[in-house]
Coordinates of C-alpha atoms and ligand atoms in Angstrom, one line a residue:
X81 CA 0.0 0.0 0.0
X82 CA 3.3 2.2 1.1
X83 CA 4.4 1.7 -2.5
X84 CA 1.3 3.2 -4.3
X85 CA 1.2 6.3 -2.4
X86 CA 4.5 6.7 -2.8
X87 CA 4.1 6.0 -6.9
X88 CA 1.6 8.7 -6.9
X89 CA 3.5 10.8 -5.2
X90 CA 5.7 10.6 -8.2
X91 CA 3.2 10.8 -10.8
X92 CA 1.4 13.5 -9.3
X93 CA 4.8 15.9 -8.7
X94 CA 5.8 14.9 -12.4
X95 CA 2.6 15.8 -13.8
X96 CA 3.0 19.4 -11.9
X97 CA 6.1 19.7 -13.0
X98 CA 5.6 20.1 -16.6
X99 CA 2.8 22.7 -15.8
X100 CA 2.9 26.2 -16.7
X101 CA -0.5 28.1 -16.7
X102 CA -3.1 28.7 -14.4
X103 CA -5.7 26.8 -16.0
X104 CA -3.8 23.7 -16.1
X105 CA -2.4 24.1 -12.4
X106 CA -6.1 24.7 -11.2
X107 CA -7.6 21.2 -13.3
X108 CA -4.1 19.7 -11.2
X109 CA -5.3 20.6 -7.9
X110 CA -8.6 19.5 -8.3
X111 CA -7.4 15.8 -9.0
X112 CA -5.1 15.4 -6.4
X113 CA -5.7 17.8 -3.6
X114 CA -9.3 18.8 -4.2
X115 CA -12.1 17.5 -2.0
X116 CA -13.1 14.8 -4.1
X117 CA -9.6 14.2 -5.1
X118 CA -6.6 11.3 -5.3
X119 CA -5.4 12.4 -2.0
X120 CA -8.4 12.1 -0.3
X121 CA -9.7 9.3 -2.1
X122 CA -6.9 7.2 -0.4
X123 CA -8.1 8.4 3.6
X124 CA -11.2 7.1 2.4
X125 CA -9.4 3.4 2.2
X126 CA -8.0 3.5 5.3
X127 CA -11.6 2.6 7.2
X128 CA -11.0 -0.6 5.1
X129 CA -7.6 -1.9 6.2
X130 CA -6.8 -4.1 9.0
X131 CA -6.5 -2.5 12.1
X132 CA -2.4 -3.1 12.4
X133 CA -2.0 -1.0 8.7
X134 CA -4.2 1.8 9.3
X135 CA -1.7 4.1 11.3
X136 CA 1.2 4.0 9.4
X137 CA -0.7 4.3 6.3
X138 CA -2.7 7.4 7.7
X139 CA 1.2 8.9 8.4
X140 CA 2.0 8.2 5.1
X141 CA -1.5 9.5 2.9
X142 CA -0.5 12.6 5.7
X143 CA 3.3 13.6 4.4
X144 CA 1.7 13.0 0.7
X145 CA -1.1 15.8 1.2
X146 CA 1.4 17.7 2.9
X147 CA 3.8 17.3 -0.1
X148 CA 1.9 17.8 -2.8
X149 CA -0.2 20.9 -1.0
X150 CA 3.9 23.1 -1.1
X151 CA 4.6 22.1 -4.8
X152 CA 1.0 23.3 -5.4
X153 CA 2.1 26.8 -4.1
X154 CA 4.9 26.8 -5.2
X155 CA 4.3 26.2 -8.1
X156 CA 1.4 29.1 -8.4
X157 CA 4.7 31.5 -7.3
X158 CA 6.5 30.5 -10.1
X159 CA 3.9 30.8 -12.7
X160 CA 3.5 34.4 -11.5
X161 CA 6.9 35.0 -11.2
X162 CA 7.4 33.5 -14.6
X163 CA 4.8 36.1 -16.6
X164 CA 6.0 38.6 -14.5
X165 CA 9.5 38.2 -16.3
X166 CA 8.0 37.8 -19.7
X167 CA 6.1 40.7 -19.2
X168 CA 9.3 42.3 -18.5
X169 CA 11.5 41.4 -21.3
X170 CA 7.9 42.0 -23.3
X171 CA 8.1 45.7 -22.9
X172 CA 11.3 46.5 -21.4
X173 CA 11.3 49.3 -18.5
X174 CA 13.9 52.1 -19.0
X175 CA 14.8 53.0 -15.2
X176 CA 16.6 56.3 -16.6
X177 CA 13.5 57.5 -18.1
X178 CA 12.5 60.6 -15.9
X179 CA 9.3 60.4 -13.4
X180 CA 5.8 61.5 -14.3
X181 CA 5.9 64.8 -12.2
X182 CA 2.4 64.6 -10.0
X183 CA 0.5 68.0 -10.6
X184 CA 0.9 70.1 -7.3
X185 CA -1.1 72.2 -5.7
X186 CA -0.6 76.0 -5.4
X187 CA -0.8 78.3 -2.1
X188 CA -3.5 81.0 -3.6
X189 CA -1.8 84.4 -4.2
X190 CA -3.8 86.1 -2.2
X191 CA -3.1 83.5 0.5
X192 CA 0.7 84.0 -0.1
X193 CA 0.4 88.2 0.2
X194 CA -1.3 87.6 3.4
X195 CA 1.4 85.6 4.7
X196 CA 4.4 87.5 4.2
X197 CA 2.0 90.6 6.0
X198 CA 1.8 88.4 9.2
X199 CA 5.5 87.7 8.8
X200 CA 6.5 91.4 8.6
X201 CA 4.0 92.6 11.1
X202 CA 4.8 89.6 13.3
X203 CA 8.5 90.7 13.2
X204 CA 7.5 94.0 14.7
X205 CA 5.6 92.3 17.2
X206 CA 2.4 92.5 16.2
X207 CA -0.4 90.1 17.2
X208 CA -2.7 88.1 14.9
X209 CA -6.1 88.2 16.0
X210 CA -9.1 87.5 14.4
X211 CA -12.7 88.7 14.5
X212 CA -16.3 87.4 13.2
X213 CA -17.2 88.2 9.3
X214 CA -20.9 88.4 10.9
X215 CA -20.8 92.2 12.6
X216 CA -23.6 93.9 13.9
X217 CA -24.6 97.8 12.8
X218 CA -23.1 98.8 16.1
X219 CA -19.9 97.2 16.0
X220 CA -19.0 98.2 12.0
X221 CA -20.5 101.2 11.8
X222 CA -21.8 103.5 15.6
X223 CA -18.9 102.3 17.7
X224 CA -16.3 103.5 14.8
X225 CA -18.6 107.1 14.6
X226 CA -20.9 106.1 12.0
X227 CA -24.1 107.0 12.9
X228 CA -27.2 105.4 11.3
X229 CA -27.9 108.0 8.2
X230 CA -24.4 109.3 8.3
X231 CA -23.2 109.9 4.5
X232 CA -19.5 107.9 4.9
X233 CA -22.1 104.8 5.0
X234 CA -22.1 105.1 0.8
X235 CA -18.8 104.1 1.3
X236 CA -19.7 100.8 2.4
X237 CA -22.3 99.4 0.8
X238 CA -23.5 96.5 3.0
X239 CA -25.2 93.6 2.7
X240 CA -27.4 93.0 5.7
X241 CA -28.5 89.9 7.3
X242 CA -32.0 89.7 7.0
X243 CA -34.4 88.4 10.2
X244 CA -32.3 89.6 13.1
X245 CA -33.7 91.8 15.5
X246 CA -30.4 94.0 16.3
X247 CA -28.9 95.1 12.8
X248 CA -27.0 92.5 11.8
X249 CA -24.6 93.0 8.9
X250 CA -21.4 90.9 6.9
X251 CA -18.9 93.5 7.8
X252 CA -17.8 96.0 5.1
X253 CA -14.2 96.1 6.5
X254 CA -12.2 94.8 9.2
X255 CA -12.3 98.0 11.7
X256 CA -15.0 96.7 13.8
X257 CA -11.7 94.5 15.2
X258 CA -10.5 97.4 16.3
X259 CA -12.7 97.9 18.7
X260 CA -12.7 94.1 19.6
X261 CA -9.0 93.8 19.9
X262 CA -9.3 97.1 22.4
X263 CA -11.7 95.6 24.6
X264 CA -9.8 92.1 24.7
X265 CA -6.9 94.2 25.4
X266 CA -7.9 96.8 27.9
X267 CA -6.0 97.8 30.3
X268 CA -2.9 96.4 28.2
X269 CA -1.1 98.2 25.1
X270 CA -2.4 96.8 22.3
X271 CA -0.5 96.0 18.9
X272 CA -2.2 93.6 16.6
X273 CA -3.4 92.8 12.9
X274 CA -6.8 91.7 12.0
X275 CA -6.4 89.9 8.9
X276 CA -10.0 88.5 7.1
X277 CA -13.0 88.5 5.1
X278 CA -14.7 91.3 4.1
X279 CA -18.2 91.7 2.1
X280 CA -19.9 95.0 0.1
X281 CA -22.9 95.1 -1.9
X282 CA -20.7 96.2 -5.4
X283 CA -21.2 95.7 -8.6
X284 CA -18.7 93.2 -9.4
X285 CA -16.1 94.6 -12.2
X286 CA -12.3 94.4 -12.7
X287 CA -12.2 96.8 -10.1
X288 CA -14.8 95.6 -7.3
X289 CA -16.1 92.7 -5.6
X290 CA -18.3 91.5 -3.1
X291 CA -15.7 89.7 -0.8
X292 CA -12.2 90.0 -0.1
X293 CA -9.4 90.1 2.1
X294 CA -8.5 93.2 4.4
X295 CA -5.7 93.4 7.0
X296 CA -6.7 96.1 9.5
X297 CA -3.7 97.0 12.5
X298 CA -4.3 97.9 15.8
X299 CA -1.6 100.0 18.1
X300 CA -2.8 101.5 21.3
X301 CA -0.4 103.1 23.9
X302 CA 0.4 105.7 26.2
X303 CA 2.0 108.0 23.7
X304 CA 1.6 106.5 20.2
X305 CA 2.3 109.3 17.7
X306 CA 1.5 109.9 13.8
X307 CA 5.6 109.3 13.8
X308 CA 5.4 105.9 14.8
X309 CA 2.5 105.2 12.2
X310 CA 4.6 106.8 9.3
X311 CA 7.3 104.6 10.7
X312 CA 5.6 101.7 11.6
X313 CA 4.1 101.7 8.2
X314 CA 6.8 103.2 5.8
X315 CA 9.0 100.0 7.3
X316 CA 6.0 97.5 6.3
X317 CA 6.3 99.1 2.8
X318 CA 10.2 98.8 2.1
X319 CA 10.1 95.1 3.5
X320 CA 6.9 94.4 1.0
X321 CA 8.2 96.8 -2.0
X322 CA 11.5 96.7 -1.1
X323 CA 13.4 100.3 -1.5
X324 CA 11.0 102.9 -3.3
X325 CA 9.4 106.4 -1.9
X326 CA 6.5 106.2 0.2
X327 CA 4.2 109.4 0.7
X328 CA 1.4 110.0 3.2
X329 CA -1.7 111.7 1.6
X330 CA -4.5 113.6 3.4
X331 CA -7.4 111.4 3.4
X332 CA -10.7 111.0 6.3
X333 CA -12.1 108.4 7.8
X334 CA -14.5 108.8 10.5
X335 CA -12.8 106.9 13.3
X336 CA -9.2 108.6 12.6
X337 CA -8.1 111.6 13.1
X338 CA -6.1 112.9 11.5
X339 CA -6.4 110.1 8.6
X340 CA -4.2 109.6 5.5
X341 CA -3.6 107.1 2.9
X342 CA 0.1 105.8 2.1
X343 CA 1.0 105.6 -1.4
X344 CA 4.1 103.7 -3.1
X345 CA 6.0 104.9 -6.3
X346 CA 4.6 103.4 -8.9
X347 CA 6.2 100.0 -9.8
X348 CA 5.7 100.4 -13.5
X349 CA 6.0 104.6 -14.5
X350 CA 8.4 104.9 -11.4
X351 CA 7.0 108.1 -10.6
X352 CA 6.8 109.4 -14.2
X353 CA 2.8 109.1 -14.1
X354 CA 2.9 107.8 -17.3
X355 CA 1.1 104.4 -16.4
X356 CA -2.3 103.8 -16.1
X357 CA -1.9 101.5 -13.2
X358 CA -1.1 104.5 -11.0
X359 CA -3.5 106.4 -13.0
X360 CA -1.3 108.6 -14.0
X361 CA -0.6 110.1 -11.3
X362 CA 3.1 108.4 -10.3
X363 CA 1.5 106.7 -6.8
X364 CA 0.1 103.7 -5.8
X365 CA -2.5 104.0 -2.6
X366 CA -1.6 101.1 -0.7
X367 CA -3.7 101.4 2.5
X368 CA -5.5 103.9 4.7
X369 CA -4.5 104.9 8.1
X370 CA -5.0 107.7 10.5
X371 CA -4.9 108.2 14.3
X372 CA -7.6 106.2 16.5
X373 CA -10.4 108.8 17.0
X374 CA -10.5 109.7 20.5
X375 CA -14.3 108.2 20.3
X376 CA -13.2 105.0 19.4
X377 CA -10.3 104.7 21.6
X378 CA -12.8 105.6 24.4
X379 CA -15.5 103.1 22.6
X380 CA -12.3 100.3 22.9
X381 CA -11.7 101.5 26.5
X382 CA -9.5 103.1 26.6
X383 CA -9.0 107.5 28.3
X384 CA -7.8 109.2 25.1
X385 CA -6.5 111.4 27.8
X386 CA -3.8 108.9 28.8
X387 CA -3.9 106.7 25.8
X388 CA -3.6 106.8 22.0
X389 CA -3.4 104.6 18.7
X390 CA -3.1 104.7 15.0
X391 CA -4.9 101.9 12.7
X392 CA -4.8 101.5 9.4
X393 CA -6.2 98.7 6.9
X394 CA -5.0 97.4 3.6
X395 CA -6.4 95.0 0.8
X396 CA -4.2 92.2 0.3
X397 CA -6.0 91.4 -3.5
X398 CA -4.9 94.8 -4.4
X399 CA -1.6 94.8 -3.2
X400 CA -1.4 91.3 -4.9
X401 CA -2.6 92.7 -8.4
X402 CA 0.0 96.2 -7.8
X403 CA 2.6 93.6 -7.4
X404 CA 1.9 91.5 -10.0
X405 CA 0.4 93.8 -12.4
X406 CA -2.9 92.0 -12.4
X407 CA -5.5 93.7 -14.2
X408 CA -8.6 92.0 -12.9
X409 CA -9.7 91.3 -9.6
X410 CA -11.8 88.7 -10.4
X411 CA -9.2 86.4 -10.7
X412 CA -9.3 85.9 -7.2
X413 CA -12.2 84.2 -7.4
X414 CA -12.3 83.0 -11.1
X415 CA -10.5 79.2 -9.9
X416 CA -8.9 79.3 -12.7
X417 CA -6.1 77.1 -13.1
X418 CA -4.0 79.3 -16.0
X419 CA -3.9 82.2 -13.3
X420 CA -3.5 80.6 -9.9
X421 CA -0.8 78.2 -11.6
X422 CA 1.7 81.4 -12.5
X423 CA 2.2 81.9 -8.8
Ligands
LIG48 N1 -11.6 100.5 7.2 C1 -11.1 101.4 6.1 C2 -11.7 100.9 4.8 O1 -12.3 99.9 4.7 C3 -9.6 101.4 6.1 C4 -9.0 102.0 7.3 C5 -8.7 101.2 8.4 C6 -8.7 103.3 7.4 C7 -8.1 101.7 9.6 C8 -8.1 103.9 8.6 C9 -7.8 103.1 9.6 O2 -11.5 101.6 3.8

């Protein structure tokens, strides 16, 4: 009995042997090692042997099943291995062909101008704080001296939020932090930027749209002057424009006083006012500033007889497009790929 399983053994390994696709290899294991297969076929027998044969014959139907169960896999390895080769040598890979570059994403410009402002302003030690896009009338407007009706409101054009009891508003610009920042900071000195979201009811056009970025500033103390705003902010514009004339122009603002816009020489006339970027006129208005009105400081907190501030806010889209000579600010918003991937 020893001998037959021993001879089909042989047979069985032979057989496999010579075996080189999946089909065959499968129609292989379902003859010998399948359920109804050789291999179990002979456990079958061994209920019909005398008593004295049945162990060693078990033992030995045992180390066949074994056997032929590891050529079986192996044998499934090396039919794998073997088409993985031929597919190989098939269509031959050139290692020294350079990689597919993966497309990469891009930091939005606007996202990238707003971080190198919080990098200059936080090397002068200012604070980044921000403040809700949802204002109420009080907050963006009467606390910053804008009374219901007052004619500097055409300036803002707002969209209201419509339902609330209390005149609720998207903010028009980021000065309500202003008075935010004051109150979280009172009885301290404050010195922060406000960077986020603002909203006006426009007509959208290469020149206007209905949200964007600002980046208001904050400095309260006990004896801030207009020199440290002109220096605080003619510093900001070397390290973002690097080494070109600034001027400070008379401008108003009803929560400074006294208020004026900051210009930069033109990056394309240089001065000559021959461009229209600058509009002829040689400057480029990069923000507006002014003196904390001594309303606000004391709607913030703060005595304006012991304490005073300047603020100011810029538009980090605009500065984007002055520095980039971008024509159209809807760009920002426009997702596409042709503009955002030049930056
Ligand atoms: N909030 C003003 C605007 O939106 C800008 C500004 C901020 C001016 C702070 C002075 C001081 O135009």
């Amino acid at each position: 009995m020893s001998e037959s399983v021993h001879e089909l053994q042989s047979r069985a390994l032979a057989q496999l042997d010579a075996i080189w696709d999946n089909e065959s290899v499968e129609a292989w294991r379902v003859e010998y090692i399948g359920r109804k297969g050789a291999v179990n076929a002979l456990f079958e027998q061994i209920g019909a042997l005398p008593k004295a044969e049945r162990g060693a014959f078990g033992k030995a139907a045992n180390e066949l099943k074994n056997a032929l169960e590891a050529a079986f896999q192996a044998k499934v390895g090396a039919i794998k291995q073997r088409a993985l080769s031929e597919a190989l040598e098939a269509e031959p890979l050139d290692v020294t062909l350079p990689g597919r570059q993966p497309a990469r994403g891009h930091v939005h410009p606007t996202i990238q101008t707003l971080r190198e402002i919080y990098k200059i302003f936080g090397e002068m030690g200012f604070q980044v704080y921000r403040t809700r896009q949802v204002e109420t009338d009080m907050m963006n407007f009467q606390l910053l001296n804008i009374p219901p009706y007052h004619p500097a409101r055409d300036n803002w054009s707002t969209f209201y939020v419509a339902g609330a009891e209390e005149k609720v508003l998207l903010r028009t610009h980021t000065s309500p932090g202003q008075i935010r920042a004051m109150r979280a900071g009172y009885p301290n000195p404050v010195r922060a930027i406000l960077p986020g979201m603002c909203y006006r009811y426009e007509q959208i056009s290469a020149r206007y749209e209905i949200q964007f970025n600002q980046v208001e500033g904050i400095v309260v103390g006990r004896h801030i002057t207009f020199g440290d705003l002109k220096g605080t902010l003619t510093e900001f514009a070397r390290r973002m424009f690097g080494a070109r004339p600034v001027r400070f122009y008379g401008d108003h603002f009803p929560f400074t006083e006294p208020s004026a816009q900051m210009d930069v020489r033109c990056i394309i006339c240089e001065g000559k006012g021959t461009d229209p970027l600058c509009k002829y006129t040689g400057w480029l208005e990069i923000l507006g500033s002014g003196m904390v009105h001594p309303d606000v400081l004391r709607n913030g907190g703060y005595d304006p007889n012991e304490w005073s501030g300047f603020a100011f806010g810029m538009g980090p889209e605009r500065i984007t497009m002055l520095k980039h000579g971008i024509q159209d600010i809807r760009y920002f918003w426009g997702n596409d790929l042709r503009f955002l991937e030049q930056f």
